[in-house]
PDB file of C-alpha atoms in Angstrom:
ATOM      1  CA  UNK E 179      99.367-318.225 113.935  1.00 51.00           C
ATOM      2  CA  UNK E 180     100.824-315.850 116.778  1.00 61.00           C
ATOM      3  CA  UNK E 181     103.362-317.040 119.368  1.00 58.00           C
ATOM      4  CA  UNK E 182     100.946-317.447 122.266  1.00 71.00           C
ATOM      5  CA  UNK E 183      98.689-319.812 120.469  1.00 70.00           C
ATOM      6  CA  UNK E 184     101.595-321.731 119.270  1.00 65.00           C
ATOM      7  CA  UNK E 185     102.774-321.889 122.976  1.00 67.00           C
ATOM      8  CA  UNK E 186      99.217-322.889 123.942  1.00 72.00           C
ATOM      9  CA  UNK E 187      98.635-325.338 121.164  1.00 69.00           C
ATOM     10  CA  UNK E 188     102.970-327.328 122.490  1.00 67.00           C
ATOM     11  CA  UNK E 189     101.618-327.131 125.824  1.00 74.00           C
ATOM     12  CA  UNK E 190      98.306-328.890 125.060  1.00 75.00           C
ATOM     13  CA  UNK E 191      99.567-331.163 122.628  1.00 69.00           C
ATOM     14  CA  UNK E 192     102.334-332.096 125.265  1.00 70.00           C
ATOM     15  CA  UNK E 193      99.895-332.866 127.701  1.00 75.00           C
ATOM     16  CA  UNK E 194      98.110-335.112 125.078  1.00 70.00           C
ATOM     17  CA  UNK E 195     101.389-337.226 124.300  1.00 65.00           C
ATOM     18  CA  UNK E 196     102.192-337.772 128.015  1.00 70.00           C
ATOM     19  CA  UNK E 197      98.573-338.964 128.827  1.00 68.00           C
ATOM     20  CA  UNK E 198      99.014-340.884 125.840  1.00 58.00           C
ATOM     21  CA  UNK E 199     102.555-342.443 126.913  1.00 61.00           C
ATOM     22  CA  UNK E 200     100.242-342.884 130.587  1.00 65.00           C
ATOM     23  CA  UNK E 201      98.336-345.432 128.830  1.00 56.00           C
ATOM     24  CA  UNK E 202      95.396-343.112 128.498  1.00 49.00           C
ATOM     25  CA  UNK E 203      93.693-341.719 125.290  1.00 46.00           C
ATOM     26  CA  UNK E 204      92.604-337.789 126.026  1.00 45.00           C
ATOM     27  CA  UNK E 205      91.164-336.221 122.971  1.00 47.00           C
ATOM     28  CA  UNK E 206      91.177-339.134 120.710  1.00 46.00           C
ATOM     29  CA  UNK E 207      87.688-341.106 120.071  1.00 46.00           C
ATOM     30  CA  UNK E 208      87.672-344.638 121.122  1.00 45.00           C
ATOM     31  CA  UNK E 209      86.833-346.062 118.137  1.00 40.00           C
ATOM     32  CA  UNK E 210      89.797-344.855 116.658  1.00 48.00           C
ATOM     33  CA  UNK E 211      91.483-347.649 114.817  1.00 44.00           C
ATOM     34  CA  UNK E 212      94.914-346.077 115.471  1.00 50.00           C
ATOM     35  CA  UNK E 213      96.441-347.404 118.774  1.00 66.00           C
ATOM     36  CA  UNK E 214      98.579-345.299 121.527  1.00 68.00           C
ATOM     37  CA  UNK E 215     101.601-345.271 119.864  1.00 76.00           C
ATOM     38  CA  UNK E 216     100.943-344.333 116.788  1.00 81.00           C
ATOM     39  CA  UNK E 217      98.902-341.235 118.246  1.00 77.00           C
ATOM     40  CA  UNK E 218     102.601-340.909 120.475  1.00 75.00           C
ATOM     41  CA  UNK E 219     104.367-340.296 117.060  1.00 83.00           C
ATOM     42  CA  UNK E 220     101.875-338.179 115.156  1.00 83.00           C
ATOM     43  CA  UNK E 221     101.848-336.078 118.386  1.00 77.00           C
ATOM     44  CA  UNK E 222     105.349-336.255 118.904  1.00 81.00           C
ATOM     45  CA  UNK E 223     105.479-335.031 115.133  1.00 86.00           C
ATOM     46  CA  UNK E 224     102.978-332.391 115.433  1.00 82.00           C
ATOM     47  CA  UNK E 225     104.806-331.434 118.821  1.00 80.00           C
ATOM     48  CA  UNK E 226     108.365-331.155 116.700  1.00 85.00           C
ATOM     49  CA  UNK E 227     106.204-329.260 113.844  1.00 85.00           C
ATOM     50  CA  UNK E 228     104.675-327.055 116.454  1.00 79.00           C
ATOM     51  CA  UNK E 229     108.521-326.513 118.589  1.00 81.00           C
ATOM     52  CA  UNK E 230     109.697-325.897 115.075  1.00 86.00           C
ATOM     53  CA  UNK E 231     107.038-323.450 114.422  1.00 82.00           C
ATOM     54  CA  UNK E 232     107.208-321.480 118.210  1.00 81.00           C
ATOM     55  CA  UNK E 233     111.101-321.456 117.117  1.00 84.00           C
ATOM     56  CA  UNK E 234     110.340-319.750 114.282  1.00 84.00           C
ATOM     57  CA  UNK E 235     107.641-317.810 115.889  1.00 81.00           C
ATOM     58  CA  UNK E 236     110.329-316.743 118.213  1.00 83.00           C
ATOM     59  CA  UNK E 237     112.949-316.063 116.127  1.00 86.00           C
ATOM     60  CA  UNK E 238     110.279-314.005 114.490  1.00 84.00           C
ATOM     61  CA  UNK E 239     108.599-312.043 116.809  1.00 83.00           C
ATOM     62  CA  UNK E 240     112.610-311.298 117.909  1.00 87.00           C
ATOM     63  CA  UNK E 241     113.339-310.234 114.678  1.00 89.00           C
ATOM     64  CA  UNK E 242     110.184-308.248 115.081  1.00 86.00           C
ATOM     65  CA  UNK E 243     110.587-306.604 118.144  1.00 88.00           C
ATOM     66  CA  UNK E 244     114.463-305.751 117.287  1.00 91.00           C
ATOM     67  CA  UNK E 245     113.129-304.114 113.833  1.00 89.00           C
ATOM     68  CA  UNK E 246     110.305-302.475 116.420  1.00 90.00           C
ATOM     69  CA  UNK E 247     113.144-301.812 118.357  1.00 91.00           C
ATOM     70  CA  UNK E 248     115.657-300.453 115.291  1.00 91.00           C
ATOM     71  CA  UNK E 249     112.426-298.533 114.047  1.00 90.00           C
ATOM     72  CA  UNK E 250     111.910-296.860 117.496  1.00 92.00           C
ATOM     73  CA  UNK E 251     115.152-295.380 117.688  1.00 91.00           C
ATOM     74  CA  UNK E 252     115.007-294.714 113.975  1.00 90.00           C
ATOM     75  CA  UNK E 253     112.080-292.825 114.392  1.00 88.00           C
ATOM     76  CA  UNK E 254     113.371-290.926 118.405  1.00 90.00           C
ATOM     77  CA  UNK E 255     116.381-290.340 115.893  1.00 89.00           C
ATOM     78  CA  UNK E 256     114.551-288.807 112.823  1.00 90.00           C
ATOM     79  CA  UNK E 257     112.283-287.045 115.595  1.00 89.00           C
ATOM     80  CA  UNK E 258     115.279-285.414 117.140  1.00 90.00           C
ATOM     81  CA  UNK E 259     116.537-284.554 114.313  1.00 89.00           C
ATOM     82  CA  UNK E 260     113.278-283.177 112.478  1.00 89.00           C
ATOM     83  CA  UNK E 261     113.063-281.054 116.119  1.00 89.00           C
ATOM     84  CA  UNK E 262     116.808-280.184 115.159  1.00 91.00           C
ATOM     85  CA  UNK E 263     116.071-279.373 111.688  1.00 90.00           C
ATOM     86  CA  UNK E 264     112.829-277.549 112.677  1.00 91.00           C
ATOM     87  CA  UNK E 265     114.657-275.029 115.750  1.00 92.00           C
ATOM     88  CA  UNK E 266     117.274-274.882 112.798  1.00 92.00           C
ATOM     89  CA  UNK E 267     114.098-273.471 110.272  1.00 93.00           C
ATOM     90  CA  UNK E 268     112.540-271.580 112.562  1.00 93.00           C
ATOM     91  CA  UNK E 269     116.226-270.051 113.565  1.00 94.00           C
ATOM     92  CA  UNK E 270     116.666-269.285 109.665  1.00 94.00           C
ATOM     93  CA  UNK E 271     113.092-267.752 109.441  1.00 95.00           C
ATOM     94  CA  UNK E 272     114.321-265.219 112.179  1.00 95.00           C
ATOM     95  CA  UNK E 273     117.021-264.638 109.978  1.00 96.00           C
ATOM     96  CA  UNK E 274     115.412-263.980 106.895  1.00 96.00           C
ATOM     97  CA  UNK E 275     112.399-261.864 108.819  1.00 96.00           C
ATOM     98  CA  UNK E 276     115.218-260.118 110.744  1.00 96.00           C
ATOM     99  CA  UNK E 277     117.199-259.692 107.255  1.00 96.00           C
ATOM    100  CA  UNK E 278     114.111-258.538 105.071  1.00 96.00           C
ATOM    101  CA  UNK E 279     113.891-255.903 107.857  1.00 96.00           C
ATOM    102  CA  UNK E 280     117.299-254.792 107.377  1.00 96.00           C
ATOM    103  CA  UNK E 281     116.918-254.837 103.858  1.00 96.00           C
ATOM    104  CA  UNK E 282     114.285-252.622 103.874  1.00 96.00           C
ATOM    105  CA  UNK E 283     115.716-250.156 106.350  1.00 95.00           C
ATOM    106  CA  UNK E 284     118.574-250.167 104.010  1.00 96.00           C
ATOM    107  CA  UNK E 285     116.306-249.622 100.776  1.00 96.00           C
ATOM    108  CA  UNK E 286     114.506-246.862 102.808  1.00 96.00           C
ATOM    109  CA  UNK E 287     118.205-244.933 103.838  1.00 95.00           C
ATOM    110  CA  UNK E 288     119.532-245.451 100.424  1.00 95.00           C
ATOM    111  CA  UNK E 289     116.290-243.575  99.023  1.00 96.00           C
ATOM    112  CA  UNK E 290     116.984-240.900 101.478  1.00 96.00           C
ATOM    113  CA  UNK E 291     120.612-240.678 100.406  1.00 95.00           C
ATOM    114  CA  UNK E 292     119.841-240.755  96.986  1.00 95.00           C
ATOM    115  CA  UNK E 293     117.109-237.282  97.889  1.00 96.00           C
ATOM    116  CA  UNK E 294     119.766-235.938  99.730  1.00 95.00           C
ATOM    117  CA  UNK E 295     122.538-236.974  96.924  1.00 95.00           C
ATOM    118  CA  UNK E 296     120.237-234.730  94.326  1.00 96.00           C
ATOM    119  CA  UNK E 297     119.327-232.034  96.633  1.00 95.00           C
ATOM    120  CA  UNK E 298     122.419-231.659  97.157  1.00 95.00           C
ATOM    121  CA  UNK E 299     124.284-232.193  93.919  1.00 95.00           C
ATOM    122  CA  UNK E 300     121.149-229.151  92.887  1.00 95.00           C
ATOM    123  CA  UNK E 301     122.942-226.849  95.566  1.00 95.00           C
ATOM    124  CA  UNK E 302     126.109-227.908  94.147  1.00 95.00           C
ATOM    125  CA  UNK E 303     124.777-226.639  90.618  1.00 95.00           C
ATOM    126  CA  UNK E 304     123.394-223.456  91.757  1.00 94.00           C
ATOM    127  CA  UNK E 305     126.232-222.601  93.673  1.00 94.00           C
ATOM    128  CA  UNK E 306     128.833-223.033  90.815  1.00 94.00           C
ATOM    129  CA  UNK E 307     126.413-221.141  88.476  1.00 94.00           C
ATOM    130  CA  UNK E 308     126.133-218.564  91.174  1.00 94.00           C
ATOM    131  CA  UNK E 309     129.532-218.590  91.997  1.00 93.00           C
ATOM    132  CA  UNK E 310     130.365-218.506  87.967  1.00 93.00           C
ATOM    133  CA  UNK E 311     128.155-215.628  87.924  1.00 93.00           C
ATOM    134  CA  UNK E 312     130.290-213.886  90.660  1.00 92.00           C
ATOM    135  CA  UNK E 313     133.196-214.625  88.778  1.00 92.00           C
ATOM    136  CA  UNK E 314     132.338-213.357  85.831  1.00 93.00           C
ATOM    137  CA  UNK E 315     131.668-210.179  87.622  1.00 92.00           C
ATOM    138  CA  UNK E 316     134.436-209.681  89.666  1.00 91.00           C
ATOM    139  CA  UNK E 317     136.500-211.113  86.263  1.00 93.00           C
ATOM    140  CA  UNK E 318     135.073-207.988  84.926  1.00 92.00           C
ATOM    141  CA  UNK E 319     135.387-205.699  87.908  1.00 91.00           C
ATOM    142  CA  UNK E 320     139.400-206.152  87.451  1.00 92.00           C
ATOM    143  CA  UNK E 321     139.180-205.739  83.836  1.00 91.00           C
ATOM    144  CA  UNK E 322     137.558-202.350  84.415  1.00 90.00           C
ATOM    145  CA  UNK E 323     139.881-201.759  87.578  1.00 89.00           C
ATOM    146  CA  UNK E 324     142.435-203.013  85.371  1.00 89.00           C
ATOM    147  CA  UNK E 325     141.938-200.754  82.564  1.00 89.00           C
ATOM    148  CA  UNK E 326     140.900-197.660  85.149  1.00 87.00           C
ATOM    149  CA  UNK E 327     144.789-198.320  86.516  1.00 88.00           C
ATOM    150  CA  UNK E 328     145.893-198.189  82.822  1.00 89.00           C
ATOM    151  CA  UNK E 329     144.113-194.931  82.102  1.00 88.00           C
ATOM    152  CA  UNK E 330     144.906-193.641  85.801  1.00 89.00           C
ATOM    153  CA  UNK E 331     148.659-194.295  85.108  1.00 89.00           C
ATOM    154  CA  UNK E 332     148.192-192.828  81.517  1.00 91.00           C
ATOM    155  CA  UNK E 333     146.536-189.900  83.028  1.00 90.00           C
ATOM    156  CA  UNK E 334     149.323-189.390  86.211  1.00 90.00           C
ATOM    157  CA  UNK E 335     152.095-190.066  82.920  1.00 91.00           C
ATOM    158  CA  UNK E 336     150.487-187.084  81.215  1.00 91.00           C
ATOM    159  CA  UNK E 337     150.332-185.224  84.464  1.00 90.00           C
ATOM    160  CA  UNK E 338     153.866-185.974  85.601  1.00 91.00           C
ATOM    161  CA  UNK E 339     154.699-184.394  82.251  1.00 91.00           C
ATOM    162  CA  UNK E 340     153.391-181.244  82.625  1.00 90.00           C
ATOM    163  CA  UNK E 341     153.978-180.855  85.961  1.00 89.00           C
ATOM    164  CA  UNK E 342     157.973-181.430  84.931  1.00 91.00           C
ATOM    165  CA  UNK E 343     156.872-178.833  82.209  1.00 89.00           C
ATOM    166  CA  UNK E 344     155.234-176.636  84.782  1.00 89.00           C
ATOM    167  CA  UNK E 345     158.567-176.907  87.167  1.00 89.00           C
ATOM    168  CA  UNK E 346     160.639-175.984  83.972  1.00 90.00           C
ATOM    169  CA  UNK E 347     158.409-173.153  82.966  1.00 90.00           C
ATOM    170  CA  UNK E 348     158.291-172.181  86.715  1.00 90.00           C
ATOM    171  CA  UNK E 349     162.215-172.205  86.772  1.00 88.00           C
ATOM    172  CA  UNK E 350     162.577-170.761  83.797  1.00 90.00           C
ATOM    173  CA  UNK E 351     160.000-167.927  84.513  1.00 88.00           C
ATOM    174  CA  UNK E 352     162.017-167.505  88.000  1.00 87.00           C
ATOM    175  CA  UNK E 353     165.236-167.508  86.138  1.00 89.00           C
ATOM    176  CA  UNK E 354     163.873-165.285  84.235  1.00 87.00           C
ATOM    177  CA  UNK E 355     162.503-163.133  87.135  1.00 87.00           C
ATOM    178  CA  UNK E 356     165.668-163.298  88.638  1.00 87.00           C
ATOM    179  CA  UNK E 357     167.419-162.284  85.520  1.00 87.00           C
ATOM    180  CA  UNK E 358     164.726-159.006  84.979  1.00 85.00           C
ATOM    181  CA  UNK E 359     165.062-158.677  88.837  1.00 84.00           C
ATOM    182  CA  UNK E 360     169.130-158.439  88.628  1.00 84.00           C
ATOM    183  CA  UNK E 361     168.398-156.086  85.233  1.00 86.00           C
ATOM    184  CA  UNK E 362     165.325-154.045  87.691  1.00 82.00           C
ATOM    185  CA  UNK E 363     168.090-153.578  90.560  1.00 83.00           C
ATOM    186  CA  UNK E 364     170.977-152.839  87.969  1.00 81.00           C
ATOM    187  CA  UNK E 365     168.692-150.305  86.365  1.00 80.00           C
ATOM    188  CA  UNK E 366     167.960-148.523  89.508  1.00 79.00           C
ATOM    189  CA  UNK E 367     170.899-148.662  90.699  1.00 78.00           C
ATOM    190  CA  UNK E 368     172.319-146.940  87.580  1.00 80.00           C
ATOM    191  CA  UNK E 369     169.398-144.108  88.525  1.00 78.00           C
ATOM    192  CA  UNK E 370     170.353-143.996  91.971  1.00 76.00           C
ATOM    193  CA  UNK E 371     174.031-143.011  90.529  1.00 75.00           C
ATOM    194  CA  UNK E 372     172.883-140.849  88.277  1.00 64.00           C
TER     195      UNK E 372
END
């Protein structure tokens, strides 16, 4: 039984007790072998039942509307906060798109460091080979220089010596003129005299 019929059902059985307390007998049959005030009391008792049950009703359909009332606002509540929780997801989803993007852009210039890493690690290699290679060669270029300067300075030894031989021979051969030249003039000077 709802509240409103309860209400209906106090309000009719109220009017039934005070026609009955008028004297008159509304809703009963005539041959009824109860009298008036006996009909007064089971009313009245059915009136207290019914008060008792609108109470309840009451109390009820309070209860009712405040846990209406508490589920409303736990539901505006769990609404705002699912819209919170979903403007919070989709802000995260950015995130991860906008990170997955990065990632990749990352993955991509790492490959491209990594190619350039080898290519140029490859120069690296062909340049110290090439450079090893130059090495080597101009390593032996002084060797050869090296031993060219020995035998040049061997060579301009042996040359120094004769030309100190050649000086000395020169000298002595010019002493020597000198000495046949003094001998030449004494000679004709002895046939001049003579």
């Amino acid at each position: 039984m709802d509240l409103e019929e309860s209400n209906l059902d106090v309000v009719t059985m109220q009017e039934m007790l005070n026609s009955l307390q008028n004297g008159g007998k509304i809703g009963f049959n005539q041959t009824s072998n109860l009298d008036s005030s006996s009909n007064a009391k089971i009313l009245r008792d059915e009136i207290a039942m019914l008060r008792k049950e609108v109470k309840l009703a009451t109390e009820a359909e309070e209860t009712s509307k405040k846990a209406m009332d508490d589920l409303a606002s736990a539901l505006s509540e769990v609404a705002m906060e699912s819209g919170t929780a979903n403007e919070w997801l989709r802000l995260l989803e950015e995130q991860v798109a906008h990170l997955k993007k990065e990632i990749e852009r990352l993955r991509e210039e790492l490959e491209l460091q990594m190619e350039t890493s080898e290519r140029l690690r490859v120069e690296s290699e062909e340049q110290v080979l090439a450079w090893s290679v130059k090495e080597i060669g101009f390593i032996s270029y002084v060797k050869k220089a090296d031993e060219g300067n020995v035998s040049l300075k061997q060579e301009n030894h042996k040359l120094n010596e004769a030309l100190v031989a050649a000086e000395n021979t020169t000298r002595i051969a010019r002493e020597e003129g000198l000495k046949i030249m003094d001998i030449l003039k004494d000679d004709a000077d002895m046939l001049r005299y003579r």
